[in-house]
Short mmCIF file of C-alpha atoms in Angstrom, two decimals:
data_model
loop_
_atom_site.label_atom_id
_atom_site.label_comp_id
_atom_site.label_asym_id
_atom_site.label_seq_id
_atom_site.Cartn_x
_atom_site.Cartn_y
_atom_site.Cartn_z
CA UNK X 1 50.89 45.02 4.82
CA UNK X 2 52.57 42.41 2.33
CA UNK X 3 51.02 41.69 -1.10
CA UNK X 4 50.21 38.39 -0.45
CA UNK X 5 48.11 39.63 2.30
CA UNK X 6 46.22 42.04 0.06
CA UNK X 7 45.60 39.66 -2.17
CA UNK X 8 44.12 37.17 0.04
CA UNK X 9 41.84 40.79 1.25
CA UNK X 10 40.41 41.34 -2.47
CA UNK X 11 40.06 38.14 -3.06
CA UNK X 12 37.88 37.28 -0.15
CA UNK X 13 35.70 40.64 -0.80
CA UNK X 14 35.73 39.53 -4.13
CA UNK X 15 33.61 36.14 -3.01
CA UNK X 16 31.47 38.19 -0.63
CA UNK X 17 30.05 40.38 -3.43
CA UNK X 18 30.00 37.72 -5.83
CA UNK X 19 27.74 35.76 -3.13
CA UNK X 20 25.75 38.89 -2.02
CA UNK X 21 24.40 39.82 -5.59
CA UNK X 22 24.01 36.44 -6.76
CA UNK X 23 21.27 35.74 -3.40
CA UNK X 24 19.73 39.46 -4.46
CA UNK X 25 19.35 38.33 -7.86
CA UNK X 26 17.95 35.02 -7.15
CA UNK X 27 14.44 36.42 -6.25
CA UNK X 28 11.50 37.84 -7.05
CA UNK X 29 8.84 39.13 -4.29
CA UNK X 30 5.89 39.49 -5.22
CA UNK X 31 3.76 38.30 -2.03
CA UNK X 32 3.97 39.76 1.11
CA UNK X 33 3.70 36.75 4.47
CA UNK X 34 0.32 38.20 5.13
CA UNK X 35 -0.64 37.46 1.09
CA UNK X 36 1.02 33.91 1.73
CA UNK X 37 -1.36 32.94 4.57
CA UNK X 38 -4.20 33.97 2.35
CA UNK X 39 -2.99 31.64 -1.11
CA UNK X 40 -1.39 28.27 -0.86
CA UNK X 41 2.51 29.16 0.08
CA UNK X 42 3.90 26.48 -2.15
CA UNK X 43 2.50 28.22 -5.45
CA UNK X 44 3.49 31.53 -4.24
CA UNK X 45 6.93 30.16 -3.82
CA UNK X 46 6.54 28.37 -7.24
CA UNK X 47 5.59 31.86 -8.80
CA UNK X 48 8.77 33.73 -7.24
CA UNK X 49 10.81 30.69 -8.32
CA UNK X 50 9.90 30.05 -11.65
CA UNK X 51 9.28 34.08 -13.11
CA UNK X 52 12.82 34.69 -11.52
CA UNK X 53 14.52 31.97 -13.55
CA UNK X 54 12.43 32.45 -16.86
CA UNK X 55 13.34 35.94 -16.45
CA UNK X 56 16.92 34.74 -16.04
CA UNK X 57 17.26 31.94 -18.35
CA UNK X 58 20.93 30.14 -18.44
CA UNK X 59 23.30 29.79 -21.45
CA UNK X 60 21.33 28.13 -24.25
CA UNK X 61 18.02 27.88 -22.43
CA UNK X 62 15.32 27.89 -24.92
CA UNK X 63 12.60 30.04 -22.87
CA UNK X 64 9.24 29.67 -25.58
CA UNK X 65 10.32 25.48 -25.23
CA UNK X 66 10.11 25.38 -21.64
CA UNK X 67 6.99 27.29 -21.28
CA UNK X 68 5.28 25.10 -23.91
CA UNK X 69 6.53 22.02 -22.06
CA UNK X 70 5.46 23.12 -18.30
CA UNK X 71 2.01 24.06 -19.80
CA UNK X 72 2.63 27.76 -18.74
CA UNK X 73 0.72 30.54 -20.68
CA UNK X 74 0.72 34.37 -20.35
CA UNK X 75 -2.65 35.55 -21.13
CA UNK X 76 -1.93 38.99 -20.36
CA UNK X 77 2.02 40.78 -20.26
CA UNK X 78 5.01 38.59 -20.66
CA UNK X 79 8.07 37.68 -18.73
CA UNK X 80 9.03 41.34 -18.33
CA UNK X 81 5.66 42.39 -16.34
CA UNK X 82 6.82 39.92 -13.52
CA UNK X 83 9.65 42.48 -12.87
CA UNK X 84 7.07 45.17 -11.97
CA UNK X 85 4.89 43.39 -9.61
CA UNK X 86 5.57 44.22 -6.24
CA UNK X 87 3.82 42.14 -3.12
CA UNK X 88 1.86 45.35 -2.99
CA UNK X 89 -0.34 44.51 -5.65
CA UNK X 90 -3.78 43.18 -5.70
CA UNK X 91 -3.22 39.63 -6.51
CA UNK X 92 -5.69 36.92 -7.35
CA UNK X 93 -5.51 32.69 -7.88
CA UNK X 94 -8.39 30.97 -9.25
CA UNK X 95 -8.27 26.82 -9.83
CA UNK X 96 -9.90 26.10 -12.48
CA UNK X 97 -11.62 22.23 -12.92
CA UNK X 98 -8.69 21.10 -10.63
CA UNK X 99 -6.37 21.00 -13.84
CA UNK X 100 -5.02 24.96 -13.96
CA UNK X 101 -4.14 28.04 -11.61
CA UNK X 102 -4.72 31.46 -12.99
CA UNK X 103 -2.84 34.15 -11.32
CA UNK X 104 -3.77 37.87 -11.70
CA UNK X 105 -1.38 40.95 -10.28
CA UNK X 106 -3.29 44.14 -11.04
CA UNK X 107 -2.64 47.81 -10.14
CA UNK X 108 -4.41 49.45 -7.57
CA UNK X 109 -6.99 50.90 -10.89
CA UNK X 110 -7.86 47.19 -11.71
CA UNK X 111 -5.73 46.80 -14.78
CA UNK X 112 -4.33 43.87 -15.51
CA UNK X 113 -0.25 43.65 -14.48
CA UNK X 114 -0.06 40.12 -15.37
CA UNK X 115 -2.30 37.34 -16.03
CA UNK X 116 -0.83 33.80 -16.68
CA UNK X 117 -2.49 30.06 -16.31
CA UNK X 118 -0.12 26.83 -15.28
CA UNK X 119 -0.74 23.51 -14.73
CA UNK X 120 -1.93 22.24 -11.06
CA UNK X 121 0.93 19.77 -10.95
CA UNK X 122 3.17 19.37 -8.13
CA UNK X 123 6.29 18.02 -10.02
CA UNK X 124 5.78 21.67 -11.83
CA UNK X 125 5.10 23.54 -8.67
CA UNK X 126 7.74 22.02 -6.15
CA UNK X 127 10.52 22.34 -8.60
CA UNK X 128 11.30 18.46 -8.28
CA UNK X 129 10.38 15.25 -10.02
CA UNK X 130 8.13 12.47 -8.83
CA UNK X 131 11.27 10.10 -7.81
CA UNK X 132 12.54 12.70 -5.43
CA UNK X 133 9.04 14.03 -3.99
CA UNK X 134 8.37 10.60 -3.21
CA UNK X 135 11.63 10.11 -1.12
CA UNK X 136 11.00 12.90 0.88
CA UNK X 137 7.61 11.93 2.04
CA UNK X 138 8.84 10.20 4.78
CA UNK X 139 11.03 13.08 6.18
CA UNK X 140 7.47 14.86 5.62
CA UNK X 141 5.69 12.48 7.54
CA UNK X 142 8.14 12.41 10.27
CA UNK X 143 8.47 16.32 10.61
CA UNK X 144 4.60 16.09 11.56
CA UNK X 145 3.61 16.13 15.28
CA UNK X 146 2.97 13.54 17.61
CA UNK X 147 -0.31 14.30 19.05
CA UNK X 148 -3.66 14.51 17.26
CA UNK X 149 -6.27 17.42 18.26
CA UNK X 150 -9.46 15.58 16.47
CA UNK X 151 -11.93 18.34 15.14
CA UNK X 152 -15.57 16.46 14.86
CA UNK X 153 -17.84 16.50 11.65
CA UNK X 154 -21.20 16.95 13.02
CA UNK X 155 -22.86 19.81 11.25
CA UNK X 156 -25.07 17.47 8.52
CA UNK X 157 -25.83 14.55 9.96
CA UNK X 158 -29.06 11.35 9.26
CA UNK X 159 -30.27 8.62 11.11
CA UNK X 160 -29.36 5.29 9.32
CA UNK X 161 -31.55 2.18 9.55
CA UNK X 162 -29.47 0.79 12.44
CA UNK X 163 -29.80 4.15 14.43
CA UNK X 164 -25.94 5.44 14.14
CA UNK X 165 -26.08 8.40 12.61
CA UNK X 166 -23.79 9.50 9.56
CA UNK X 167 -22.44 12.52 7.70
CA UNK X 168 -25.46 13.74 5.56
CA UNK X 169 -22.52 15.91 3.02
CA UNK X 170 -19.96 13.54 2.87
CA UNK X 171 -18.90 13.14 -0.83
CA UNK X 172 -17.34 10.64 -2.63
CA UNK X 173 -14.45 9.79 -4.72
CA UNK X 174 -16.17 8.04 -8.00
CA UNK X 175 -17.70 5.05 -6.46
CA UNK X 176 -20.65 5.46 -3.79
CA UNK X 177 -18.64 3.28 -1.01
CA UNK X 178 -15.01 5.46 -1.11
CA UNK X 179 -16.40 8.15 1.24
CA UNK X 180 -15.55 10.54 3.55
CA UNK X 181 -18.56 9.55 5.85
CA UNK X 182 -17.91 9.52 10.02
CA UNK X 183 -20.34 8.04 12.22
CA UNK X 184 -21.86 9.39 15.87
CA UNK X 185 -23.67 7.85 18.27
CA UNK X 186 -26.51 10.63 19.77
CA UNK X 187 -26.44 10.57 23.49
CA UNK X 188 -28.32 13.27 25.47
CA UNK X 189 -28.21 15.48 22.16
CA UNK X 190 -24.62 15.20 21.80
CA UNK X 191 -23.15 13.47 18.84
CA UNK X 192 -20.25 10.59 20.31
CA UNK X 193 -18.06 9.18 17.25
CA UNK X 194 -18.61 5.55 17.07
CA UNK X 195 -15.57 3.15 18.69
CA UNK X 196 -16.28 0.14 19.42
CA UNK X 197 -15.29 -3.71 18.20
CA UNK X 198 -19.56 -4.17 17.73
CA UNK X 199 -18.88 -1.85 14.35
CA UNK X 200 -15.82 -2.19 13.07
CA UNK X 201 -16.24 -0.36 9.67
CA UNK X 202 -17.63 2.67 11.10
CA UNK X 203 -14.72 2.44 13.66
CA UNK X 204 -12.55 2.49 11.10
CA UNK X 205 -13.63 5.31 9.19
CA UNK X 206 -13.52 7.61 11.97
CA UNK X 207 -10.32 6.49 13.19
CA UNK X 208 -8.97 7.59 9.55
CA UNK X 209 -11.30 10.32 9.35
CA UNK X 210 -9.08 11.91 12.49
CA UNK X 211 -12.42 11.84 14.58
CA UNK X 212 -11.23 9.50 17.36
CA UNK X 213 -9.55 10.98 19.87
CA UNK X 214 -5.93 9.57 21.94
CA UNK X 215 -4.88 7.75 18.61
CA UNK X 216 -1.11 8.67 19.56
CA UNK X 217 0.11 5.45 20.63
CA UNK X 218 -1.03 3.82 16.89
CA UNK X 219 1.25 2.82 14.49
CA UNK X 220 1.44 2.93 10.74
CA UNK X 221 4.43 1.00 9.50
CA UNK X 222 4.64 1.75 5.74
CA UNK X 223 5.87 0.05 2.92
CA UNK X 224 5.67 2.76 -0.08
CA UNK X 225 6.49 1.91 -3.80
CA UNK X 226 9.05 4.48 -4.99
CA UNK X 227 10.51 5.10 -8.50
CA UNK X 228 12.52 2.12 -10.10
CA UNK X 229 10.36 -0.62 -8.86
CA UNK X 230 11.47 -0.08 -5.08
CA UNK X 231 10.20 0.07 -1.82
CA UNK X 232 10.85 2.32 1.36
CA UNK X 233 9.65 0.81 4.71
CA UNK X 234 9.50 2.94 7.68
CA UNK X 235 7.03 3.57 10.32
CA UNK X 236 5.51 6.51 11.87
CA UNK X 237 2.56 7.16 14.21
CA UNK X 238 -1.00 8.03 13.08
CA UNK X 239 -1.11 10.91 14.48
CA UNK X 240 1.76 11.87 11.65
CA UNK X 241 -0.23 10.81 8.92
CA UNK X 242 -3.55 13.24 10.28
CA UNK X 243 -1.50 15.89 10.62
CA UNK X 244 0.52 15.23 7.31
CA UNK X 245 -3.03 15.33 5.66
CA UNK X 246 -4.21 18.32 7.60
CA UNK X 247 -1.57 20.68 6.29
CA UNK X 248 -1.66 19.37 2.91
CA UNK X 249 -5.34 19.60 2.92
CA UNK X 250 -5.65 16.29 1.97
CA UNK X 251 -9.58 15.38 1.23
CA UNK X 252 -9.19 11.49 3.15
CA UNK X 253 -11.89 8.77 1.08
CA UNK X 254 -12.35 5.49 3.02
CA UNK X 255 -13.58 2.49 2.26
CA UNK X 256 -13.46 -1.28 3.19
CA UNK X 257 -11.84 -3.61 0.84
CA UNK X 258 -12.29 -7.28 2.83
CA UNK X 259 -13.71 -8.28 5.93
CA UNK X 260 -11.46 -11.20 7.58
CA UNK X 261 -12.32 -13.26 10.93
CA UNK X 262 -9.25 -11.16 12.30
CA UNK X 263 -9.65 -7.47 10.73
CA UNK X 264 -9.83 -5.48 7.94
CA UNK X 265 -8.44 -4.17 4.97
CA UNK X 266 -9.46 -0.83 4.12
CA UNK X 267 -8.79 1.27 1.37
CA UNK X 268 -7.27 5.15 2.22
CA UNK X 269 -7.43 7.81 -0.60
CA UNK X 270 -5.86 11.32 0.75
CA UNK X 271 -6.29 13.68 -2.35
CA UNK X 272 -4.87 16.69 -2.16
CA UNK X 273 -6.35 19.26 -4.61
CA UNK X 274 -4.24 21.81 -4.50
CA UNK X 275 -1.24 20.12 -6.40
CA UNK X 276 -3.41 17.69 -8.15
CA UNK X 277 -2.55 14.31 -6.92
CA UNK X 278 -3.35 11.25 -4.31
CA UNK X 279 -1.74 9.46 -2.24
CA UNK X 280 -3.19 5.46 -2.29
CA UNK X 281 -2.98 2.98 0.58
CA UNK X 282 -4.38 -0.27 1.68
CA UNK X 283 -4.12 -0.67 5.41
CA UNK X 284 -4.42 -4.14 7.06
CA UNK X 285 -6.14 -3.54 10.45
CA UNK X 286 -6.42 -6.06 13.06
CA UNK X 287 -9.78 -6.41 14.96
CA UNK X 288 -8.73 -5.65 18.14
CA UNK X 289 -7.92 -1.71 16.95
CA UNK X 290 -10.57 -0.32 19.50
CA UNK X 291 -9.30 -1.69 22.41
CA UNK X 292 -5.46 -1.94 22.23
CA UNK X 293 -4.35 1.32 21.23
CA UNK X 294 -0.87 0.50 20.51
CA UNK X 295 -1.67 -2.09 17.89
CA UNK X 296 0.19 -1.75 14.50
CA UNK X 297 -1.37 -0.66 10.77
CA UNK X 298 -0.05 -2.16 7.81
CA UNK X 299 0.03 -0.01 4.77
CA UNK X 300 1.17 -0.65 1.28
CA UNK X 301 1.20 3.27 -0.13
CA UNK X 302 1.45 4.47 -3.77
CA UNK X 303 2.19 7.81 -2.86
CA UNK X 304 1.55 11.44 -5.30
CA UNK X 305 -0.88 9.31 -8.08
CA UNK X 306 -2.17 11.98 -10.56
CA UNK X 307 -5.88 12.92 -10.03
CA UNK X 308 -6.89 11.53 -13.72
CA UNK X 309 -4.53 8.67 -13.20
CA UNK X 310 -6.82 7.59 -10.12
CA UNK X 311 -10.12 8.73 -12.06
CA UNK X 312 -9.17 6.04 -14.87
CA UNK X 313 -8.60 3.18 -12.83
CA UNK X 314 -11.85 3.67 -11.36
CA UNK X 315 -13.59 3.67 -14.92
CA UNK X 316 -11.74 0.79 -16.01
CA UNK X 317 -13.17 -1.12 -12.47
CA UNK X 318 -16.51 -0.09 -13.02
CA UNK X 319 -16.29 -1.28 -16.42
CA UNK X 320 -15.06 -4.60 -15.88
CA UNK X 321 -17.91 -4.89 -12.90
CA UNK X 322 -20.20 -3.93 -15.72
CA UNK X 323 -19.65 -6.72 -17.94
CA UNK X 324 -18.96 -9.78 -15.69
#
């Protein structure tokens, strides 16, 4: 065998092992899949992410810094107690007021392993800032299925004035009218979601509400305001934006914001608790929507709003309403 040949040998095994240890190194598990399906999966990733690279900080990282500025505390054991948690023990997540997680590990005795608090931010938690989330929401939204499996909300329910019956529960985001009300017709005891050009606003809501069944053939074409003062346009079907909401667990408010001779425009506001933001759009819907099923939905979105970003434009509405 020539030299050159052995060379090229250890070299390439060189690479291999250099590759191999620096994948082994690059994680820490601490959940198990069946502890995943139990916890939101994105902040158990977050957790392996982020104690695996505070636990292996790079060349001039200032570790104390970067905790203060993420808003991560350790309550109980440090960075080093990460290293002993194994996805075998008890683990606990708690959100607190919608602003903090707290994670526990404990040993099989109760005693605490770990305990640490972090923001409920999803720049934080995804590893990415806004500018780049909000580039890959369309990929998101396009990832999503096709077809819609509506799941109806008919467990609370009153009689309104005009007989259609409406979600007793629903709750509200701030103001009284952004809802997440759905609306029934009772027929022979059974509750029918309401369809129908007669009442367009309760149509409405249940169509965004993901009551109304065969909504496939709908269209949302988007225009979202990105980072920089720039827009992305792209379309997608409705069905893509239920399901996009579903497995965020997006709470969707609705509301109408005009009434024209020819439609609507409604107001959408998915929230998604877990990572602490909203996603804003005002959808222009023509008045036909109940009976052509392939019409198109015009959305202007403002897409991963922070909670108390939302929360103050609503006080500062309310308080110019107030004094005019």
């Amino acid at each position: 065998m020539s030299i050159r040949r052995i060379r090229y040998i250890v070299l390439f095994m060189s690479c291999v092992c250099i590759s191999l240890d620096g994948l082994l190194a690059q994680e820490i598990k601490l959940f198990s899949s069946q502890t995943k399906q139990m916890f939101p999966e994105a902040v158990c990733n977050f957790l392996e992410r982020y104690l695996w690279e505070i636990n292996n900080p790079s060349q001039g990282q200032d570790i104390s810094r970067q905790l203060l500025d993420d808003g991560v505390y350790f309550n109980n054991g440090y960075l080093e107690s990460a290293l002993s948690v194994t996805e075998n023990n008890p683990f606990s997540l708690t959100r607190i007021d919608d602003r903090v997680y707290n994670a526990v590990w404990t040993d099989d005795s109760g005693k605490e392993i770990l305990n640490m608090t972090f923001p409920v931010s999803y720049e934080l938690i995804l590893g990415k800032p806004k500018n780049v989330i909000e580039k890959e929401l369309q990929y998101e939204l396009s990832e999503c299925s096709t077809s819609w499996k509506p799941v109806l909300k008919t467990d609370s329910l009153y009689r309104m004035a005009d007989g259609i019956m409406a979600t007793f529960d629903a709750d509200d985001y701030y103001l009284k009218a952004v809802n997440t009300s759905c609306y029934y017709y009772e027929k022979d005891s059974v509750f029918v979601p309401v369809f129908e050009r007669k009442h367009l606003w309760y149509s409405a809501a249940n169509l965004f509400q993901g009551v109304i069944d065969n909504v496939d053939r709908y269209r949302l074409y988007i225009e979202q305001n990105i980072y920089g003062f720039k827009t992305d346009n792209y379309r997608v079907s409705l069905a893509q934006w239920l399901n996009y909401c579903r497995k965020q667990n997006c709470i969707v408010y609705f509301a109408v914001e005009e009434e024209h001779y020819d439609g609507l425009k409604v107001l959408l506001i998915a929230r998604c608790r877990e990572f602490n933001f909203n996603h804003v759009l005002s959808v222009i819907i023509p008045d036909s929507f109940t009976e052509k099923r392939d019409v198109i939905l015009k959305a202007t979105l403002n897409a991963f709003i922070p909670t108390q970003n939302v929360l103050d434009l609503y006080k500062q509405y309310t308080e110019k309403s107030k004094t005019q």
